Amino acid sequence: MKNPYLPREAKVISFKRESSDNFTLRLNLKMKHEPGQFLQVSLPGIGEAPISFASYSDKHVELSIHEVGNVTNALAKLKKGDKLLVRGPYGKGYPMEELKGKNLIIMGGGCGVAPLKGVIEYVEKFKKDFDDIILFLGFRSVDDILFKDHLSKWKKKFCVNTSVDKRPVKTCFDVKVGFITKLIEKSRLKSENSVALMCGPPIMINFIIKILKDKGFKDNQIFVSAERMMNCGIGICGHCMIHGKYTCRDGPVFRYDEIKDYQND
Ligand SMILES: Cc1cc2nc3c(=O)[nH]c(=O)nc-3n(C[C@H](O)[C@H](O)[C@H](O)COP(=O)(O)OP(=O)(O)OC[C@H]3O[C@@H](n4cnc5c(N)ncnc54)[C@H](O)[C@@H]3O)c2cc1C
Ligand code: FES
């Protein structure tokens, strides 16, 4: 029997610093996956962490990583040509195939924008299959904005709204100042034939859901990526359970009506 915990080796093709505590690794991996799914990424002798796909390409895989602890700090020291280990892809991502024909509202905050980059790259590839595409991306400050080099390209294709919480001293970036939730609240979003895809801090998600409901969105028009502590990543250990659902196997992306009573547990 195949050992599900056995990882495979991947090589770093490039390392890109996105902000003072966030970086993107491009790996020489070609694997079929859905936007929103994740890999278990490890370094021998250090540990393993779940990291979402931050790309949608048949040539490589990108992971965008926030340095918060043991594994992520060690990954930040990797250079081009270094090796790491991965298991996956795991979990259920955003159901992009089912959402074709709809207006997409893509909403992310901080490092939660990483998995949404995978969604955006999917939509770039299949743009004609979707209706209007609107992005709301919120960051703490201009220095914390991720994927700066992609933003100008996205602005040519989609309606992109970016905000920073802190007023910058000086910037050439076209950003609004204030919480992204305020921008969303002020926007005229039509709920008809629309879905919202989100990832970010729970407090931001909770505010956005309330705003969307006030604008007429139903629970089944909202998709949220949930974060829970994980261990096995494959529905065995029970670490990531949300009331009978395994975040690693049944999520991490859930339709809001599936978890709304438990998401803050
Ligand atoms: C499905 C999924 C996808 C993810 N995708 C990404 C991604 O694309 N990029 C990224 O940077 N991070 C992502 N994360 C978060 C990342 O896995 C954790 O930050 C990781 O465990 C950090 O490992 P570490 O050893 O560096 O830090 P640790 O030393 O393990 O922890 C640092 C701190 O973070 C807390 N923590 C660890 N894991 C979690 C968690 N899952 N939820 C809440 N708090 C936690 C710990 O309690 C501790 O306080 C994802 C998590 C999940 C569950
Ligand atoms: S992480 Fe083990 S069951 Fe989900």
XYZ file of C-alpha atoms and ligand atoms in Angstrom:
322
model
C 0.000 0.000 0.000
C 1.230 3.521 -0.827
C 2.315 5.455 2.272
C 0.203 8.689 2.267
C 2.778 10.483 4.431
C 5.610 9.953 1.954
C 6.553 13.369 0.504
C 8.170 14.092 -2.853
C 11.124 16.353 -3.483
C 10.791 19.733 -5.178
C 13.441 22.227 -6.251
C 13.262 25.999 -5.800
C 13.351 27.691 -9.224
C 13.157 31.180 -7.767
C 12.767 33.046 -4.478
C 11.023 36.409 -4.478
C 10.670 38.686 -1.464
C 7.171 40.222 -1.461
C 7.391 42.210 1.809
C 9.511 42.277 4.983
C 7.845 39.076 6.256
C 6.449 37.424 3.129
C 8.057 35.697 0.151
C 7.118 33.573 -2.862
C 8.833 30.324 -3.812
C 8.476 29.033 -7.359
C 8.970 25.254 -7.441
C 9.742 22.900 -10.321
C 6.486 21.006 -9.727
C 3.868 20.208 -12.307
C 0.712 18.999 -10.629
C -2.998 19.227 -11.310
C -4.808 21.106 -8.551
C -7.722 23.445 -7.836
C -7.209 27.021 -6.649
C -7.607 26.960 -2.849
C -6.108 23.500 -2.339
C -2.899 23.168 -0.335
C 0.351 21.239 -0.002
C 1.992 19.959 3.178
C 5.460 21.496 2.842
C 8.380 20.258 4.926
C 12.079 20.560 5.576
C 13.834 17.536 7.122
C 14.635 18.037 10.814
C 12.490 21.176 11.011
C 8.844 20.338 10.392
C 5.864 20.552 8.109
C 3.244 23.258 7.411
C 0.164 23.489 5.178
C 0.663 26.098 2.434
C -1.879 26.980 -0.279
C -1.156 27.033 -3.979
C -0.541 30.669 -4.955
C -0.468 30.013 -8.695
C -2.390 28.247 -11.430
C 0.080 27.056 -14.013
C 0.939 23.814 -15.750
C 4.637 24.793 -15.730
C 5.384 25.346 -12.033
C 3.875 25.773 -8.545
C 4.176 28.963 -6.493
C 3.774 29.185 -2.725
C 3.521 32.535 -1.005
C 4.563 32.314 2.612
C 4.265 34.491 5.715
C 7.160 34.052 8.145
C 5.577 33.258 11.512
C 7.478 30.332 13.053
C 9.765 27.358 12.744
C 8.952 26.020 9.289
C 8.100 29.273 7.538
C 11.257 31.008 8.853
C 13.359 28.082 7.616
C 11.630 28.164 4.204
C 12.518 31.872 4.013
C 16.219 30.905 3.972
C 15.890 28.774 0.816
C 17.618 29.878 -2.364
C 17.342 28.974 -6.035
C 18.376 25.323 -6.464
C 17.595 24.290 -2.850
C 15.254 21.378 -2.210
C 12.214 20.890 -0.002
C 9.561 18.196 0.434
C 5.864 18.318 -0.396
C 2.784 16.105 0.034
C -0.474 16.806 -1.725
C -2.392 18.473 -3.316
C -4.933 18.200 -0.505
C -8.406 19.438 0.326
C -11.241 21.041 -1.574
C -10.564 24.368 -3.250
C -12.863 26.999 -4.762
C -15.281 25.178 -7.140
C -14.169 27.155 -10.205
C -15.733 24.842 -12.770
C -19.181 25.166 -11.097
C -18.820 28.953 -10.933
C -18.340 29.472 -14.662
C -20.886 31.947 -16.079
C -21.049 33.948 -12.835
C -19.757 37.332 -11.662
C -16.853 36.747 -9.281
C -16.040 39.009 -6.364
C -12.634 38.006 -5.033
C -11.866 39.371 -1.562
C -8.683 38.915 0.427
C -6.750 40.391 3.307
C -3.021 40.196 4.108
C -1.449 36.806 3.455
C -4.974 35.511 2.689
C -4.436 37.026 -0.757
C -1.959 34.173 -1.508
C -4.519 31.431 -2.309
C -6.622 34.015 -4.155
C -3.685 34.626 -6.504
C -4.271 31.024 -7.620
C -7.942 31.896 -8.242
C -6.973 35.048 -10.177
C -4.526 33.117 -12.377
C -7.260 30.536 -13.060
C -9.670 33.305 -14.046
C -7.008 34.920 -16.272
C -6.734 31.607 -18.089
C -10.511 31.076 -18.449
C -11.621 34.745 -18.537
C -14.228 34.268 -21.256
C -16.045 31.705 -19.065
C -16.797 34.265 -16.343
C -18.841 37.455 -16.260
C -17.642 40.530 -14.300
C -14.598 40.024 -12.087
C -14.002 42.381 -9.174
C -11.072 42.178 -6.754
C -10.903 43.675 -3.249
C -7.456 43.283 -1.698
C -6.620 44.751 1.709
C -3.210 45.125 3.372
C -1.877 46.782 6.537
C 0.459 49.182 4.728
C 1.959 49.812 1.288
C 5.042 47.814 2.341
C 2.786 44.830 3.093
C 1.134 44.773 -0.353
C 1.782 41.378 -1.930
C 2.240 40.656 -5.647
C 2.942 44.301 -6.534
C 4.297 43.274 -9.948
C 1.068 41.383 -10.743
C -1.288 44.144 -9.617
C -0.700 46.416 -12.626
C -1.392 43.487 -14.977
C -4.561 42.528 -13.051
C -5.772 46.152 -13.212
C -5.768 45.976 -17.014
C -8.031 42.910 -16.967
C -10.270 43.242 -13.906
C -11.798 45.843 -11.634
C -9.208 45.948 -8.830
C -9.722 47.733 -5.499
C -6.729 47.837 -3.160
C -6.634 49.419 0.264
C -4.133 49.867 3.083
C -5.046 50.420 6.725
C -2.203 52.914 7.338
C -1.850 56.146 5.354
C 1.453 55.968 3.413
C 3.913 58.862 3.765
C 4.562 58.797 0.030
C 3.688 56.200 -2.606
C 3.234 55.844 -6.328
C 0.753 53.051 -5.677
C -2.886 53.614 -6.505
C -4.390 52.557 -3.160
C -7.219 53.746 -0.958
C -6.600 54.295 2.747
C -8.870 52.478 5.210
C -10.111 48.977 5.863
C -11.044 46.960 2.781
C -14.421 46.302 4.441
C -15.237 50.039 4.098
C -14.485 49.911 0.359
C -16.714 46.861 -0.030
C -19.502 48.513 1.960
C -19.424 51.586 -0.324
C -19.344 49.552 -3.566
C -22.413 48.838 -5.644
C -22.200 45.055 -5.792
C -24.997 43.182 -7.496
C -25.867 39.908 -5.831
C -27.698 38.490 -8.853
C -25.648 35.735 -10.523
C -22.641 36.652 -8.317
C -20.460 34.725 -5.904
C -17.916 35.978 -3.372
C -14.643 34.095 -2.863
C -12.764 35.028 0.297
C -9.636 34.373 2.287
C -8.202 36.392 5.151
C -8.309 37.002 8.883
C -11.545 35.749 10.544
C -12.494 39.247 11.743
C -12.341 40.577 8.162
C -14.310 37.603 6.829
C -17.043 38.091 9.461
C -17.414 41.793 8.588
C -17.512 41.113 4.857
C -20.152 38.407 5.231
C -22.380 40.822 7.141
C -21.927 43.476 4.415
C -22.663 40.973 1.641
C -25.808 39.748 3.405
C -26.986 43.384 3.682
C -26.420 43.680 -0.074
C -28.675 40.672 -0.715
C -26.149 37.834 -1.012
C -27.347 34.411 0.169
C -25.145 32.089 2.253
C -24.693 29.760 -0.719
C -23.184 32.598 -2.798
C -20.238 32.954 -0.398
C -17.111 30.740 -0.325
C -14.662 31.027 2.560
C -11.246 29.448 3.084
C -10.988 28.299 6.714
C -7.704 28.004 8.617
C -7.277 25.403 11.326
C -4.216 23.831 12.929
C -3.334 20.776 10.854
C -1.275 17.686 11.325
C -1.874 14.838 8.866
C -3.614 16.928 6.171
C -5.561 13.889 4.973
C -8.519 13.403 7.335
C -6.917 10.959 9.786
C -5.708 12.753 12.941
C -8.776 14.925 13.646
C -6.692 18.057 14.474
C -8.540 20.291 12.026
C -12.138 19.275 12.801
C -14.970 21.849 12.594
C -18.064 20.093 14.012
C -17.670 16.824 12.157
C -16.022 18.330 9.073
C -12.310 17.961 8.423
C -10.858 21.288 7.260
C -8.056 19.417 5.486
C -10.331 17.043 3.569
C -13.810 18.655 3.355
C -12.245 22.167 3.113
C -10.250 24.346 3.487
C -12.736 26.106 1.173
C -16.334 25.805 2.360
C -19.555 27.279 1.053
C -20.654 29.557 3.879
C -23.949 27.739 4.559
C -21.907 24.577 5.318
C -19.979 26.142 8.229
C -21.763 29.333 9.243
C -22.889 27.967 12.617
C -19.406 26.765 13.554
C -16.827 28.930 11.807
C -15.814 30.791 14.986
C -15.484 27.610 17.111
C -5.139 25.033 4.594
C -4.089 26.011 5.032
C -3.437 26.768 4.076
C -2.448 27.675 4.464
N -1.825 28.402 3.496
C -0.836 29.248 3.841
C -0.141 29.993 2.836
O -0.417 29.897 1.636
N 0.849 30.818 3.248
C 1.188 30.956 4.581
O 2.104 31.718 4.891
N 0.545 30.274 5.548
C -0.454 29.421 5.213
N -1.107 28.716 6.188
C -0.724 28.922 7.591
C 0.532 28.124 7.900
O 0.321 26.757 7.656
C 0.921 28.304 9.366
O 1.246 29.657 9.580
C 2.090 27.372 9.646
O 1.665 26.355 10.485
C 3.250 28.051 10.228
O 4.212 27.066 10.544
P 5.492 27.484 11.341
O 6.195 26.242 11.781
O 6.282 28.468 10.559
O 4.902 28.255 12.578
P 4.540 27.646 14.005
O 5.794 27.728 14.801
O 3.857 26.338 13.867
O 3.422 28.642 14.486
C 3.567 30.036 14.542
C 2.293 30.600 15.148
O 1.176 30.405 14.258
C 0.138 29.663 14.909
N -0.447 28.782 13.890
C 0.168 27.778 13.234
N -0.676 27.211 12.341
C -1.842 27.881 12.435
C -3.098 27.779 11.789
N -3.328 26.872 10.838
N -4.084 28.632 12.144
C -3.871 29.558 13.089
N -2.702 29.712 13.740
C -1.708 28.890 13.428
C 0.826 28.922 16.023
O -0.057 28.646 17.087
C 1.900 29.916 16.450
O 1.375 30.899 17.293
C -2.109 27.823 5.838
C -2.768 27.057 6.804
C -3.757 26.175 6.413
C -4.462 25.361 7.446
S -5.188 17.584 9.701
Fe -5.486 15.543 10.361
S -7.610 15.280 10.068
Fe -7.236 17.216 9.198
